[in-house]
CSV table of C-alpha atoms in Angstrom, one decimal:
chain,number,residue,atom,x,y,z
A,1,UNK,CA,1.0,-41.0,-150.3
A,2,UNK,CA,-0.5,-38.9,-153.5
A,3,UNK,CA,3.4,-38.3,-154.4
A,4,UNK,CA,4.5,-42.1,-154.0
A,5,UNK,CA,1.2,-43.5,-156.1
A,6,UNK,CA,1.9,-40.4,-158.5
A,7,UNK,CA,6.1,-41.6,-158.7
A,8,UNK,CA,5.4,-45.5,-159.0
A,9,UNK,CA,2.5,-46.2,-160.3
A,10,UNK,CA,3.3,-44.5,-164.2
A,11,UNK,CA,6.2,-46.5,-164.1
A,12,UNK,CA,4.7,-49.6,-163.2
A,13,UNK,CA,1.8,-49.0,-166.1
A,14,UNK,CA,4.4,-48.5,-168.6
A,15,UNK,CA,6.8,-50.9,-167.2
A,16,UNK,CA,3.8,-53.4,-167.8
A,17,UNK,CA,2.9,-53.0,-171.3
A,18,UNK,CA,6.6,-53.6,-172.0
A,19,UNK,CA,5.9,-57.0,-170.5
A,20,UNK,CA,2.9,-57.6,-172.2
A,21,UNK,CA,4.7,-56.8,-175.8
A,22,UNK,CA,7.8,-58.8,-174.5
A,23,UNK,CA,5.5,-62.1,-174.4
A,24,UNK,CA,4.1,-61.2,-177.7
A,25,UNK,CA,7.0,-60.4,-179.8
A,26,UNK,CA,10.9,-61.3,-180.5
A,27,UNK,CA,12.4,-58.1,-179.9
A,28,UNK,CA,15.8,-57.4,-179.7
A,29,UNK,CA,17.0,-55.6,-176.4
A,30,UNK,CA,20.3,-54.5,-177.8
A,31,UNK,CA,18.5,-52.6,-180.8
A,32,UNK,CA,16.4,-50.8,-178.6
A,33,UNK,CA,19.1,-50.1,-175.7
A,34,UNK,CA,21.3,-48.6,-178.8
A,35,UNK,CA,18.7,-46.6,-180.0
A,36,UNK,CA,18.3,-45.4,-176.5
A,37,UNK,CA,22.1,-44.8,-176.1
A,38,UNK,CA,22.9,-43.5,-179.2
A,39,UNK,CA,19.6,-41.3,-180.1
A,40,UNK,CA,17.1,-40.3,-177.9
A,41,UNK,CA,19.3,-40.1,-174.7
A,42,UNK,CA,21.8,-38.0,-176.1
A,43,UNK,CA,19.1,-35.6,-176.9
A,44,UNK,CA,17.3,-35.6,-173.8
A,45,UNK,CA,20.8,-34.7,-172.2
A,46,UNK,CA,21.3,-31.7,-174.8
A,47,UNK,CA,18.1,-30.4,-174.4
A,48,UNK,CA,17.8,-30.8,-170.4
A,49,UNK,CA,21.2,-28.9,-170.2
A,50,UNK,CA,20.7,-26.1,-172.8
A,51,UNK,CA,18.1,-25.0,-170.7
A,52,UNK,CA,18.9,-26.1,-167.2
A,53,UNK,CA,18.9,-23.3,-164.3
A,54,UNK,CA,21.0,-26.0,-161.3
A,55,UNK,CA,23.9,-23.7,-160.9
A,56,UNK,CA,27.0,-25.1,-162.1
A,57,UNK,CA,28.9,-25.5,-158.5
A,58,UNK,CA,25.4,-27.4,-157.1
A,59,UNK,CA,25.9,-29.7,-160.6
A,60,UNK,CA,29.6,-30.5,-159.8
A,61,UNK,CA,28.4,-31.0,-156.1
A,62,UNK,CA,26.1,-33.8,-157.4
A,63,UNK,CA,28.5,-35.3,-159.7
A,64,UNK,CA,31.4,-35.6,-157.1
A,65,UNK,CA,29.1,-36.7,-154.4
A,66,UNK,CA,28.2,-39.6,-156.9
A,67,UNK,CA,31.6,-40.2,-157.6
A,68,UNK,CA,33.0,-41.0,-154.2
A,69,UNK,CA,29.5,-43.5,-154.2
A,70,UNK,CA,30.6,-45.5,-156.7
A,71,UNK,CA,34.5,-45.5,-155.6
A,72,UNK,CA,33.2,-46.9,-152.2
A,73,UNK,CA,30.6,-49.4,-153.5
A,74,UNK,CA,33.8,-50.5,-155.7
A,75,UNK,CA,35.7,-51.2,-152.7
A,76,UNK,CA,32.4,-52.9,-151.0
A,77,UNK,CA,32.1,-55.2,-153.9
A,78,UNK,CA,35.6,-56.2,-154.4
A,79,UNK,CA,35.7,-57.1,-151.1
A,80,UNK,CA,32.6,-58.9,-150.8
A,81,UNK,CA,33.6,-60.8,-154.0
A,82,UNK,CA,37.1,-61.3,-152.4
A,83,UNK,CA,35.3,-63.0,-149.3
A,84,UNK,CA,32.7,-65.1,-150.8
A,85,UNK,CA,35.7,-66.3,-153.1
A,86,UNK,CA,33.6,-65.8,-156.1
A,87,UNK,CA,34.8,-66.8,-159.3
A,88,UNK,CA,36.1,-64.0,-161.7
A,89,UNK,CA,32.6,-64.0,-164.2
A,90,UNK,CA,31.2,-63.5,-160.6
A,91,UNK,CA,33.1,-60.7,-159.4
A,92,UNK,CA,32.8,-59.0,-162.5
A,93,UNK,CA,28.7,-59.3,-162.4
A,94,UNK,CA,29.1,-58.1,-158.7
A,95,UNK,CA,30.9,-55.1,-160.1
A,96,UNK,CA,28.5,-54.4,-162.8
A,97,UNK,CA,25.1,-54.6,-160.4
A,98,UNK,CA,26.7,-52.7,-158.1
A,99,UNK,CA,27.9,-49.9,-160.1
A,100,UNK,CA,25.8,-49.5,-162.5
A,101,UNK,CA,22.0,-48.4,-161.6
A,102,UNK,CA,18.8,-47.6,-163.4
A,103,UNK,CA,19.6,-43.9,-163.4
A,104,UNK,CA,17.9,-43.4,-167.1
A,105,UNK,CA,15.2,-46.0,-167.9
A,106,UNK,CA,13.9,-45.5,-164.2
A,107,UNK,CA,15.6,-43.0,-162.7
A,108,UNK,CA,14.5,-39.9,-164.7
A,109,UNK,CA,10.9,-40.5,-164.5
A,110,UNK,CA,10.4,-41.6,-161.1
A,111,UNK,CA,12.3,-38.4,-160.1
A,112,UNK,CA,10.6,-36.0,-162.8
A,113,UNK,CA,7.0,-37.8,-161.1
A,114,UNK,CA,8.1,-37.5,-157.8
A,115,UNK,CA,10.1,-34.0,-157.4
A,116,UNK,CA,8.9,-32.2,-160.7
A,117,UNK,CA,11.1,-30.9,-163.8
A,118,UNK,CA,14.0,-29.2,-160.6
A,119,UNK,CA,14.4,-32.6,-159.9
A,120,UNK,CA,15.2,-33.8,-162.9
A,121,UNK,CA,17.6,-31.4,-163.7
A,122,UNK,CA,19.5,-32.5,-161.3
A,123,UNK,CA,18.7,-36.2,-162.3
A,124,UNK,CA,19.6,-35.8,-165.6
A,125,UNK,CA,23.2,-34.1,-164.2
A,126,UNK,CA,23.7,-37.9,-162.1
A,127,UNK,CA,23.1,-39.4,-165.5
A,128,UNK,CA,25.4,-37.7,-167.0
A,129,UNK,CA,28.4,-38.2,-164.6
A,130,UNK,CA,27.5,-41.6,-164.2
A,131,UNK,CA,27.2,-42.4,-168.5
A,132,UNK,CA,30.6,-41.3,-168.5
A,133,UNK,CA,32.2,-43.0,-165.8
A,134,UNK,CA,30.6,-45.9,-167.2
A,135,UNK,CA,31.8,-45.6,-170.4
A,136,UNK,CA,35.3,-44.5,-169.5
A,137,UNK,CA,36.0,-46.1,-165.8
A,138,UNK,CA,33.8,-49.0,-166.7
A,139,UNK,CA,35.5,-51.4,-169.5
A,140,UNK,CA,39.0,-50.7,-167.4
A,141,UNK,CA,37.5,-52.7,-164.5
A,142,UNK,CA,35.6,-55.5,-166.3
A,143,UNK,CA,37.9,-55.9,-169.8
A,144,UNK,CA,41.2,-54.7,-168.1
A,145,UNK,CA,41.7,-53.0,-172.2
A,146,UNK,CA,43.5,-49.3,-169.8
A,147,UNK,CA,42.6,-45.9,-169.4
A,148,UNK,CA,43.2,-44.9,-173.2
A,149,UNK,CA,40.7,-47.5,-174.3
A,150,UNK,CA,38.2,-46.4,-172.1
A,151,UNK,CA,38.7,-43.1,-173.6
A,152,UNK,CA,38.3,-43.7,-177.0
A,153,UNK,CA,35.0,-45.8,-175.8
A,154,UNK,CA,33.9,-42.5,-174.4
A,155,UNK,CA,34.3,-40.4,-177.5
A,156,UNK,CA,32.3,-42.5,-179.3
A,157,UNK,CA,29.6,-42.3,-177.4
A,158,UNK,CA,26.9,-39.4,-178.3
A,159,UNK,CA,25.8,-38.4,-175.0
A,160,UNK,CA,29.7,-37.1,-174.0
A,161,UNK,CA,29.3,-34.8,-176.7
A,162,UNK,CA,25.5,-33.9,-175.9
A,163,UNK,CA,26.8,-32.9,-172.6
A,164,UNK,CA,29.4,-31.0,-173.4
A,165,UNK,CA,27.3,-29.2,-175.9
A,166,UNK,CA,24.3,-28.5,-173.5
A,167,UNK,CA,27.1,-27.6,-171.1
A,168,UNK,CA,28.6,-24.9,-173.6
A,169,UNK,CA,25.5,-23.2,-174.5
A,170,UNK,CA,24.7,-22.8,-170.7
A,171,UNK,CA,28.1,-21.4,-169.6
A,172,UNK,CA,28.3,-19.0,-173.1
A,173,UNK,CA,24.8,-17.9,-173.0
A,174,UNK,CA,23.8,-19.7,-176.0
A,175,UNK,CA,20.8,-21.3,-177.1
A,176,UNK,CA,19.7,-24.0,-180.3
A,177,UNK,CA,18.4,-22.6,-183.2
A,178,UNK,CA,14.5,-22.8,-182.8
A,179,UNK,CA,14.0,-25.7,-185.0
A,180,UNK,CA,16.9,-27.8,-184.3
A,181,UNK,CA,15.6,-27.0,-180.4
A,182,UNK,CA,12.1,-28.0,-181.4
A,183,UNK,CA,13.7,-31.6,-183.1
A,184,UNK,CA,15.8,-32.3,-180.4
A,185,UNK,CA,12.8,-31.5,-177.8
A,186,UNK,CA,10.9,-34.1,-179.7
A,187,UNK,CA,13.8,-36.4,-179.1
A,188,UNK,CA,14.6,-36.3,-176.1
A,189,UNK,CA,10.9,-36.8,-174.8
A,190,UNK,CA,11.3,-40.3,-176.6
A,191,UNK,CA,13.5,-41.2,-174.4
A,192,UNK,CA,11.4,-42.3,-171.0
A,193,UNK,CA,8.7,-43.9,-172.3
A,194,UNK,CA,11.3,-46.3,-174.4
A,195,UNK,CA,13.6,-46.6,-171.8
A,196,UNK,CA,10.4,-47.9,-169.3
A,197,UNK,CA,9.3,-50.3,-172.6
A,198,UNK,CA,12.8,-51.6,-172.7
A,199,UNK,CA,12.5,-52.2,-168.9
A,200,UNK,CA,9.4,-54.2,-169.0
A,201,UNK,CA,10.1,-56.3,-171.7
A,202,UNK,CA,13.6,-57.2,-169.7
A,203,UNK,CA,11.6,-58.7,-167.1
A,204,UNK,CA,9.9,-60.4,-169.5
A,205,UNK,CA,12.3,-62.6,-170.7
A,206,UNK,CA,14.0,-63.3,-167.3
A,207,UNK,CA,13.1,-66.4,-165.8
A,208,UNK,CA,12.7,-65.2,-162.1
A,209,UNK,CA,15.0,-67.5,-160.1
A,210,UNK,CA,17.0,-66.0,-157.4
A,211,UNK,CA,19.5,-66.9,-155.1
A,212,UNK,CA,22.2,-65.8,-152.6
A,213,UNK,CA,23.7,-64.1,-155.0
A,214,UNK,CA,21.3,-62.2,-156.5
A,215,UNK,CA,19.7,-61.6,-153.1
A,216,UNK,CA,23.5,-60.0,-152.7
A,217,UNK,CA,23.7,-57.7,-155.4
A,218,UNK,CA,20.6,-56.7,-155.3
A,219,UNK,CA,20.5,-55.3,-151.3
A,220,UNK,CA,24.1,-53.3,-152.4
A,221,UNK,CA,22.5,-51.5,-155.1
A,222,UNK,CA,19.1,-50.8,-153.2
A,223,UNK,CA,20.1,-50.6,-149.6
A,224,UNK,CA,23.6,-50.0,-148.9
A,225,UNK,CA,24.2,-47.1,-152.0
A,226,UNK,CA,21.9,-45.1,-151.0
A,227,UNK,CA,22.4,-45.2,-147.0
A,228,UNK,CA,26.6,-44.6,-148.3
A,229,UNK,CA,25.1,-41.9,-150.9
A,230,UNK,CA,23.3,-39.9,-147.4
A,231,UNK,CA,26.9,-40.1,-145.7
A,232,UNK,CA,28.5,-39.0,-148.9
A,233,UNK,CA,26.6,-36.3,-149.4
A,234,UNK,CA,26.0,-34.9,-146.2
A,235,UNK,CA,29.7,-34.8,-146.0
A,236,UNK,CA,30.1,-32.9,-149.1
A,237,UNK,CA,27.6,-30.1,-147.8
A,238,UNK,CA,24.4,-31.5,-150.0
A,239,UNK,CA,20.8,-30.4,-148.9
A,240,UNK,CA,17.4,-30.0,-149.8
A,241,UNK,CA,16.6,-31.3,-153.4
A,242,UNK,CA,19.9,-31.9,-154.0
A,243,UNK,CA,20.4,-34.5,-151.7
A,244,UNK,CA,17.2,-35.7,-152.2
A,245,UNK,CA,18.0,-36.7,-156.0
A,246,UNK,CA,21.4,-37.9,-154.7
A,247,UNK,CA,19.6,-40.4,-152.6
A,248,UNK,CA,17.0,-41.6,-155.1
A,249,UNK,CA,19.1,-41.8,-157.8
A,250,UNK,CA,21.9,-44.1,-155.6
A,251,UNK,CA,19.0,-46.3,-154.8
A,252,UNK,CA,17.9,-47.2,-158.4
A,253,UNK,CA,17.9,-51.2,-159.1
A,254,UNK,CA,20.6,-52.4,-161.4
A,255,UNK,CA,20.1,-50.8,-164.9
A,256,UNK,CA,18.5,-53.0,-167.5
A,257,UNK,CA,21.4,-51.8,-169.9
A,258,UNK,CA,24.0,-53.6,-167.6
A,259,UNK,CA,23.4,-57.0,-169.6
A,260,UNK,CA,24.9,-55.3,-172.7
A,261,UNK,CA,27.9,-54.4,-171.5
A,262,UNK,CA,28.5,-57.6,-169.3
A,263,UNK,CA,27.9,-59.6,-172.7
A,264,UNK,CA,31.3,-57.5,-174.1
A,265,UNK,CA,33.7,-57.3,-171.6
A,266,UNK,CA,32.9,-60.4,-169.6
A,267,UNK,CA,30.9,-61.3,-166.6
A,268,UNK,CA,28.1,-64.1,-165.6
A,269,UNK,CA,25.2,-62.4,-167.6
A,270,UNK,CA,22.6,-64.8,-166.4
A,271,UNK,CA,23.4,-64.1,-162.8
A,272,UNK,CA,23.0,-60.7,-164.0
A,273,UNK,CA,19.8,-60.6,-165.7
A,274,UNK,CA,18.3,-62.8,-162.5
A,275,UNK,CA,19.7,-59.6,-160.5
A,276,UNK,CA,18.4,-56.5,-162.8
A,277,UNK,CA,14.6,-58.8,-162.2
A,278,UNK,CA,15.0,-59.0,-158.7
A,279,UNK,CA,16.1,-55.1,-157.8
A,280,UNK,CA,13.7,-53.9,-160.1
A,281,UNK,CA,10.9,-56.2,-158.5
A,282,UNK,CA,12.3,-55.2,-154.8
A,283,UNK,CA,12.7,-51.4,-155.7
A,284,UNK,CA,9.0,-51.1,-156.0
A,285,UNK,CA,9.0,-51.2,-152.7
A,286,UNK,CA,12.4,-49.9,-151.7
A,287,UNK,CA,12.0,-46.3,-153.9
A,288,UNK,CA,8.8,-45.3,-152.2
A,289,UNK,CA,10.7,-45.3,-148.6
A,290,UNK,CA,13.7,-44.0,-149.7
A,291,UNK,CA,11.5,-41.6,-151.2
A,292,UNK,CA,9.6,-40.9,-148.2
A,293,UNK,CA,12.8,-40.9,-146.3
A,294,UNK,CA,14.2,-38.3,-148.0
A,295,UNK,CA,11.2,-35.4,-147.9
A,296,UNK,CA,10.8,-36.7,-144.0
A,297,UNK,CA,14.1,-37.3,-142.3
């Protein structure tokens, strides 16, 4: 119990002066996704990598367990969008919330709180895989612009090249400079406590009205991915911590950043935004027993 109050309730603090500040201000979301995206994510990668000790073949275990994930709940949501004959804004939004989890703004600090800085090594490696897929796999499904488009997106996009840095110095031995390391420390700690601002003041400006739908995207992304993420990675030879991260990380609600990208390349966005308020709501409760799942099954 001291490790579920010590995982959820930081979150929900944090999470709640967002809110609070969201009823009190105008703020603009996109500004403070981007300087998320663009800035103090980038360097939280860099810096978590440089000095990570998950050995590399546990780290592409991780990623490629959270790649066959995502390739099934594809398949899930297309079909269940295929079924319901939802329109094509619909399918898309089904896509998006199913996909695309809180595995940054919530993610990294309810696995830091609950499993300690191992944990989010190996949190921070799921980030990683899944920024890129996102930003490479993503706009192909939802915009339909083809591979090379999504490729340029991706090498625009800091945290590709934050990884590949903090990737290079760990495989060559290398290290920052001591105070370029100490500025991109500073950074990169930035980056929770925005991300868990950013969430709260999302809810904030939702109007919490939910229906079938939302009800549906919202049980793929915080039941059925992580009960398909325990298949996937017990097939793939995952145990221990690693699956444990695995697991939490696949049963994150639908990420708060998720409304951006819909707004660009097309989906329902306010059947979205009712979903991000709903699974974040629900996954108050959902994360603590996947959570206890995971250190007890």
């Amino acid at each position: 119990m001291a490790v579920l109050i010590s995982a959820v309730l930081p979150i929900a603090l944090i999470a709640l002066v967002g809110a609070g500040i969201g009823r009190m201000f105008e703020l603009d979301l996109r500004t403070l996704a981007r300087l998320s995206i663009y800035a103090l994510l980038p360097a939280l990668v860099l810096s978590s990598l440089a000095e990570s000790t998950l050995a590399f073949d546990r780290a592409i275990a991780i990623v490629g367990a959270f790649l066959l994930n995502t390739a099934l709940l594809y398949a899930i949501a297309v079909g269940l969008a295929r079924g319901l004959k939802f329109s094509p804004d619909e399918r898309k939004s089904l896509i998006a919330t199913s996909l695309f989890a809180n595995v940054g703004n919530m993610g990294l600090p309810f696995v830091l709180f609950a499993l300690g800085e191992a944990g989010l090594e190996r949190a921070i490696v799921y980030l990683v895989g899944s920024s890129l897929m996102i930003a490479s796999v993503f706009p192909i499904l939802l915009k339909g612009d083809g591979i090379r488009a999504g490729i340029r997106l991706t090498l625009k996009l800091p945290v590709f090249w934050a990884a590949i840095a903090g990737i290079s110095l760990q495989v060559f031995g290398g290290a920052l400079p001591e105070a370029i390391g100490r500025g991109v420390s500073l950074l990169g700690d930035g980056a929770i406590p925005l991300a868990l601002l950013t969430l709260g003041i999302q809810l904030s400006q939702t109007q919490p009205i939910f229906g079938r739908y939302e009800l549906l995207g919202a049980g793929v992304r915080l039941i059925l991915s992580p009960l398909l993420a325990y298949s996937v990675g017990t097939l793939l030879g995952l145990s221990g911590m690693d699956l444990q991260v695995l697991l939490l990380q696949s049963a994150m609600p639908v990420a708060v950043n998720s409304l951006i990208w819909v707004t660009e390349l097309g989906g329902d966005v306010v059947r979205v935004a009712r979903t991000i308020v709903l699974s974040t709501m629900m996954s108050f409760l959902t994360l603590p027993i996947v959570l206890w799942l995971s250190q007890n099954g």
